[in-house]
């Protein structure tokens, strides 16, 4: 019987795989999410500390991929519940970013000591090596800043010059420009001539909307959105099920509990559909 994990099988029908980073490559519940919570609490004078569920609800709207913007929006919405209009809230965006970064990166801009230093990794380099051995090009498209993305990919995972499109390189999701650019760079680096199927794995509604927008721009290509459940929603079956349904409603073809479940067999099944 043929082994579905064999690189020789998948090579007949390969794909390009693009990964989001936050919630897919690294667990950010105790880092980016914690920095959002701290920032909202700080700029509401300690009166409002949003829950993880409330942050998920905001991000389910599909337009708050940038965590600075998400923090600002939660602050504004809190003050609106107190009868204020946004123009009455003395919130400076640059001050918000500085505070957020002081929590996420730490107070020393050269030697990071913040929450980013303690992010659990959600995949191992051996997983990516398995894809490479099967002839599947892979890269990363993230809303994180380039330095923060490289910290996870190069310093933590030990990857050498991976293809990465970060915040500075493209408009924020769900604009598909960054995904399209990642695909172009993978095609150039790996000398891929055919319009291979593209799998984009992400953990948010914005990620799935990004796939849909790419499909609308290039309908001749096979675009596949793979939803990944971030660890913080897997604490109860009810939250996992609800979050998975949200991703499916947003366009995910399949929802997985961990990115390494997107193995060669799963990829073969997805591109063959």
Tab-separated table of C-alpha atoms in Angstrom:
chain	number	residue	atom	x	y	z
A	1	UNK	CA	0.000	0.000	0.000
A	2	UNK	CA	1.339	3.444	-0.893
A	3	UNK	CA	2.367	5.620	2.062
A	4	UNK	CA	0.509	8.925	1.831
A	5	UNK	CA	3.359	10.609	3.731
A	6	UNK	CA	5.834	9.765	0.979
A	7	UNK	CA	7.414	12.821	-0.705
A	8	UNK	CA	7.215	10.988	-4.053
A	9	UNK	CA	3.438	10.925	-3.841
A	10	UNK	CA	2.924	14.551	-2.921
A	11	UNK	CA	5.448	15.739	-5.504
A	12	UNK	CA	2.995	14.865	-8.284
A	13	UNK	CA	0.582	17.478	-7.004
A	14	UNK	CA	2.479	19.959	-4.823
A	15	UNK	CA	1.360	23.263	-3.361
A	16	UNK	CA	2.811	26.419	-1.924
A	17	UNK	CA	2.218	26.681	1.815
A	18	UNK	CA	2.155	30.062	3.539
A	19	UNK	CA	1.933	30.341	7.298
A	20	UNK	CA	0.680	33.088	9.535
A	21	UNK	CA	2.953	33.318	12.583
A	22	UNK	CA	0.950	34.416	15.616
A	23	UNK	CA	-1.286	31.654	16.900
A	24	UNK	CA	0.154	29.295	14.279
A	25	UNK	CA	3.936	29.213	14.740
A	26	UNK	CA	3.944	30.658	18.261
A	27	UNK	CA	1.391	30.925	21.050
A	28	UNK	CA	0.735	34.628	21.678
A	29	UNK	CA	-1.923	34.375	24.386
A	30	UNK	CA	0.635	35.367	27.011
A	31	UNK	CA	2.417	37.930	24.847
A	32	UNK	CA	0.555	39.904	22.161
A	33	UNK	CA	-2.800	39.211	23.781
A	34	UNK	CA	-1.432	40.067	27.217
A	35	UNK	CA	0.018	43.300	25.823
A	36	UNK	CA	-3.403	44.196	24.409
A	37	UNK	CA	-4.992	43.624	27.804
A	38	UNK	CA	-2.316	45.637	29.617
A	39	UNK	CA	-2.570	48.493	27.128
A	40	UNK	CA	-6.349	48.732	27.346
A	41	UNK	CA	-6.199	48.642	31.138
A	42	UNK	CA	-3.525	51.355	31.205
A	43	UNK	CA	-5.337	53.748	28.879
A	44	UNK	CA	-8.668	53.271	30.633
A	45	UNK	CA	-7.046	54.205	33.956
A	46	UNK	CA	-7.363	50.662	35.251
A	47	UNK	CA	-11.123	50.574	34.773
A	48	UNK	CA	-11.324	47.989	31.987
A	49	UNK	CA	-9.251	44.862	31.426
A	50	UNK	CA	-10.669	42.948	28.438
A	51	UNK	CA	-10.927	39.176	28.515
A	52	UNK	CA	-9.540	36.784	25.917
A	53	UNK	CA	-13.096	36.132	24.775
A	54	UNK	CA	-13.693	39.841	24.212
A	55	UNK	CA	-10.496	40.098	22.166
A	56	UNK	CA	-11.573	37.089	20.109
A	57	UNK	CA	-14.965	38.694	19.547
A	58	UNK	CA	-13.311	41.858	18.287
A	59	UNK	CA	-10.990	39.949	15.973
A	60	UNK	CA	-13.893	37.893	14.647
A	61	UNK	CA	-15.004	41.080	12.894
A	62	UNK	CA	-12.128	40.389	10.508
A	63	UNK	CA	-10.502	43.850	10.422
A	64	UNK	CA	-8.488	44.038	13.660
A	65	UNK	CA	-5.422	41.998	12.774
A	66	UNK	CA	-3.107	44.804	13.929
A	67	UNK	CA	-2.909	44.530	17.725
A	68	UNK	CA	-2.164	48.247	18.183
A	69	UNK	CA	-5.374	49.022	16.311
A	70	UNK	CA	-7.233	46.353	18.262
A	71	UNK	CA	-6.065	47.883	21.546
A	72	UNK	CA	-7.133	51.338	20.423
A	73	UNK	CA	-10.541	50.077	19.325
A	74	UNK	CA	-11.187	48.357	22.657
A	75	UNK	CA	-10.246	51.558	24.492
A	76	UNK	CA	-12.587	53.618	22.364
A	77	UNK	CA	-15.433	51.144	22.763
A	78	UNK	CA	-15.019	51.152	26.533
A	79	UNK	CA	-15.304	54.928	26.722
A	80	UNK	CA	-18.323	54.831	24.394
A	81	UNK	CA	-20.050	52.633	26.986
A	82	UNK	CA	-19.348	55.455	29.452
A	83	UNK	CA	-21.145	57.982	27.282
A	84	UNK	CA	-18.105	59.551	25.603
A	85	UNK	CA	-17.519	59.988	21.887
A	86	UNK	CA	-14.164	59.060	20.422
A	87	UNK	CA	-13.089	62.639	19.866
A	88	UNK	CA	-13.374	63.188	23.622
A	89	UNK	CA	-10.873	60.411	24.422
A	90	UNK	CA	-7.337	61.833	24.824
A	91	UNK	CA	-5.601	58.844	23.273
A	92	UNK	CA	-2.377	59.334	21.332
A	93	UNK	CA	-1.674	56.431	18.995
A	94	UNK	CA	2.108	56.751	19.281
A	95	UNK	CA	1.863	56.643	23.068
A	96	UNK	CA	-0.281	53.531	22.805
A	97	UNK	CA	2.307	51.851	20.562
A	98	UNK	CA	5.134	52.792	22.926
A	99	UNK	CA	3.308	51.346	25.937
A	100	UNK	CA	2.318	48.199	24.051
A	101	UNK	CA	5.901	47.630	22.935
A	102	UNK	CA	7.210	48.210	26.466
A	103	UNK	CA	5.168	45.200	27.504
A	104	UNK	CA	5.658	42.993	24.457
A	105	UNK	CA	9.327	43.706	23.737
A	106	UNK	CA	10.380	45.132	27.091
A	107	UNK	CA	11.844	48.468	28.141
A	108	UNK	CA	15.216	47.980	26.414
A	109	UNK	CA	14.848	48.317	22.625
A	110	UNK	CA	18.165	46.562	22.017
A	111	UNK	CA	17.846	43.612	24.382
A	112	UNK	CA	14.284	42.365	24.535
A	113	UNK	CA	13.077	41.132	27.913
A	114	UNK	CA	9.305	41.404	27.435
A	115	UNK	CA	6.522	38.916	26.849
A	116	UNK	CA	7.952	37.931	23.453
A	117	UNK	CA	10.743	36.044	25.203
A	118	UNK	CA	8.355	33.474	26.665
A	119	UNK	CA	6.190	32.503	23.683
A	120	UNK	CA	5.728	28.727	23.347
A	121	UNK	CA	6.470	27.431	19.848
A	122	UNK	CA	3.704	25.525	18.079
A	123	UNK	CA	5.818	23.755	15.466
A	124	UNK	CA	9.279	22.255	15.211
A	125	UNK	CA	11.868	22.811	12.449
A	126	UNK	CA	11.585	19.110	11.584
A	127	UNK	CA	8.022	19.724	10.378
A	128	UNK	CA	9.188	22.354	7.911
A	129	UNK	CA	12.013	20.076	6.810
A	130	UNK	CA	9.462	17.380	6.003
A	131	UNK	CA	7.656	19.811	3.697
A	132	UNK	CA	10.906	20.857	2.066
A	133	UNK	CA	11.904	17.249	1.460
A	134	UNK	CA	8.552	16.695	-0.236
A	135	UNK	CA	9.231	19.557	-2.646
A	136	UNK	CA	6.697	21.902	-1.032
A	137	UNK	CA	7.883	25.524	-0.868
A	138	UNK	CA	6.841	27.367	2.292
A	139	UNK	CA	7.020	30.891	3.647
A	140	UNK	CA	5.376	33.294	6.067
A	141	UNK	CA	2.955	36.212	5.857
A	142	UNK	CA	2.327	37.933	9.194
A	143	UNK	CA	0.949	41.153	10.581
A	144	UNK	CA	3.785	41.208	13.108
A	145	UNK	CA	6.627	43.654	12.632
A	146	UNK	CA	9.599	42.261	10.724
A	147	UNK	CA	11.847	42.239	13.798
A	148	UNK	CA	9.255	40.407	15.857
A	149	UNK	CA	8.603	37.885	13.088
A	150	UNK	CA	12.323	37.251	12.608
A	151	UNK	CA	12.715	36.772	16.363
A	152	UNK	CA	10.339	33.801	16.190
A	153	UNK	CA	11.540	32.347	12.906
A	154	UNK	CA	15.279	32.911	13.032
A	155	UNK	CA	16.206	33.204	16.694
A	156	UNK	CA	13.707	30.725	18.124
A	157	UNK	CA	13.252	28.247	15.251
A	158	UNK	CA	16.702	28.691	13.743
A	159	UNK	CA	15.482	29.195	10.179
A	160	UNK	CA	17.911	30.691	7.690
A	161	UNK	CA	16.539	33.623	5.635
A	162	UNK	CA	12.988	32.305	5.247
A	163	UNK	CA	10.572	34.052	2.903
A	164	UNK	CA	8.670	36.449	5.168
A	165	UNK	CA	6.310	39.313	4.440
A	166	UNK	CA	5.682	41.333	7.607
A	167	UNK	CA	3.866	44.470	8.719
A	168	UNK	CA	6.284	46.868	7.044
A	169	UNK	CA	6.062	45.073	3.704
A	170	UNK	CA	2.341	45.117	2.877
A	171	UNK	CA	-1.047	46.507	3.922
A	172	UNK	CA	-2.714	44.812	6.857
A	173	UNK	CA	-4.996	41.804	6.479
A	174	UNK	CA	-7.498	41.129	5.053
A	175	UNK	CA	-5.827	42.988	2.171
A	176	UNK	CA	-4.316	40.098	0.154
A	177	UNK	CA	-1.254	42.010	-1.093
A	178	UNK	CA	1.069	40.424	1.457
A	179	UNK	CA	-0.124	36.915	0.670
A	180	UNK	CA	0.289	37.500	-3.061
A	181	UNK	CA	3.773	38.906	-2.508
A	182	UNK	CA	4.759	35.899	-0.411
A	183	UNK	CA	3.581	33.592	-3.174
A	184	UNK	CA	5.558	35.558	-5.773
A	185	UNK	CA	8.722	35.358	-3.697
A	186	UNK	CA	8.307	31.613	-3.168
A	187	UNK	CA	7.837	31.100	-6.900
A	188	UNK	CA	10.982	33.082	-7.640
A	189	UNK	CA	13.120	31.427	-4.972
A	190	UNK	CA	12.069	27.896	-5.874
A	191	UNK	CA	11.760	28.466	-9.627
A	192	UNK	CA	8.161	27.314	-9.675
A	193	UNK	CA	6.638	27.872	-13.081
A	194	UNK	CA	3.139	26.446	-12.762
A	195	UNK	CA	0.324	28.139	-10.871
A	196	UNK	CA	0.446	25.752	-7.955
A	197	UNK	CA	-2.338	25.640	-5.365
A	198	UNK	CA	-1.751	27.963	-2.415
A	199	UNK	CA	-2.516	26.973	1.161
A	200	UNK	CA	-2.624	29.764	3.731
A	201	UNK	CA	-2.781	28.668	7.365
A	202	UNK	CA	-3.974	31.214	9.905
A	203	UNK	CA	-5.852	31.470	13.172
A	204	UNK	CA	-8.138	34.462	12.601
A	205	UNK	CA	-11.111	35.537	10.541
A	206	UNK	CA	-8.880	38.121	8.870
A	207	UNK	CA	-6.612	35.318	7.640
A	208	UNK	CA	-9.529	33.501	6.025
A	209	UNK	CA	-10.832	36.743	4.485
A	210	UNK	CA	-7.360	37.302	3.044
A	211	UNK	CA	-7.576	33.971	1.213
A	212	UNK	CA	-11.010	34.866	-0.126
A	213	UNK	CA	-9.803	38.201	-1.450
A	214	UNK	CA	-6.808	36.548	-3.115
A	215	UNK	CA	-9.187	34.058	-4.735
A	216	UNK	CA	-11.371	36.887	-6.033
A	217	UNK	CA	-8.347	38.579	-7.610
A	218	UNK	CA	-6.925	35.367	-9.091
A	219	UNK	CA	-9.823	32.925	-9.508
A	220	UNK	CA	-7.843	30.716	-11.895
A	221	UNK	CA	-5.677	29.600	-8.997
A	222	UNK	CA	-6.624	27.148	-6.238
A	223	UNK	CA	-6.600	29.043	-2.905
A	224	UNK	CA	-7.120	27.058	0.280
A	225	UNK	CA	-7.681	28.574	3.716
A	226	UNK	CA	-6.646	26.359	6.634
A	227	UNK	CA	-7.853	27.480	10.041
A	228	UNK	CA	-5.702	26.799	13.084
A	229	UNK	CA	-7.139	26.826	16.597
A	230	UNK	CA	-4.890	28.948	18.828
A	231	UNK	CA	-4.115	27.269	22.156
A	232	UNK	CA	-6.114	29.713	24.277
A	233	UNK	CA	-9.425	28.678	22.669
A	234	UNK	CA	-8.772	24.974	23.263
A	235	UNK	CA	-9.307	25.151	27.016
A	236	UNK	CA	-12.864	23.868	26.644
A	237	UNK	CA	-14.595	21.850	23.901
A	238	UNK	CA	-17.281	24.529	23.660
A	239	UNK	CA	-14.805	27.326	22.885
A	240	UNK	CA	-12.913	25.141	20.432
A	241	UNK	CA	-16.089	24.235	18.576
A	242	UNK	CA	-17.344	27.825	18.469
A	243	UNK	CA	-14.000	29.187	17.282
A	244	UNK	CA	-13.702	26.483	14.620
A	245	UNK	CA	-17.171	27.343	13.346
A	246	UNK	CA	-16.220	31.024	13.178
A	247	UNK	CA	-13.194	30.171	11.022
A	248	UNK	CA	-15.254	27.888	8.777
A	249	UNK	CA	-17.898	30.557	8.336
A	250	UNK	CA	-15.116	32.959	7.327
A	251	UNK	CA	-13.982	30.536	4.628
A	252	UNK	CA	-11.678	27.914	6.146
A	253	UNK	CA	-11.716	24.665	4.174
A	254	UNK	CA	-10.573	22.748	7.234
A	255	UNK	CA	-9.772	23.675	10.840
A	256	UNK	CA	-6.906	21.963	12.680
A	257	UNK	CA	-5.867	21.974	16.339
A	258	UNK	CA	-2.163	22.394	15.525
A	259	UNK	CA	-0.261	23.418	12.417
A	260	UNK	CA	1.711	20.173	12.315
A	261	UNK	CA	-1.572	18.415	11.522
A	262	UNK	CA	-1.192	20.043	8.111
A	263	UNK	CA	0.971	17.095	7.129
A	264	UNK	CA	1.696	15.695	3.676
A	265	UNK	CA	-1.416	13.540	3.677
A	266	UNK	CA	-3.602	16.501	4.647
A	267	UNK	CA	-2.009	18.688	1.980
A	268	UNK	CA	-2.568	15.994	-0.649
A	269	UNK	CA	-6.235	15.777	0.314
A	270	UNK	CA	-6.697	19.553	0.222
A	271	UNK	CA	-5.103	20.143	-3.170
A	272	UNK	CA	-6.978	17.184	-4.673
A	273	UNK	CA	-10.401	18.528	-3.742
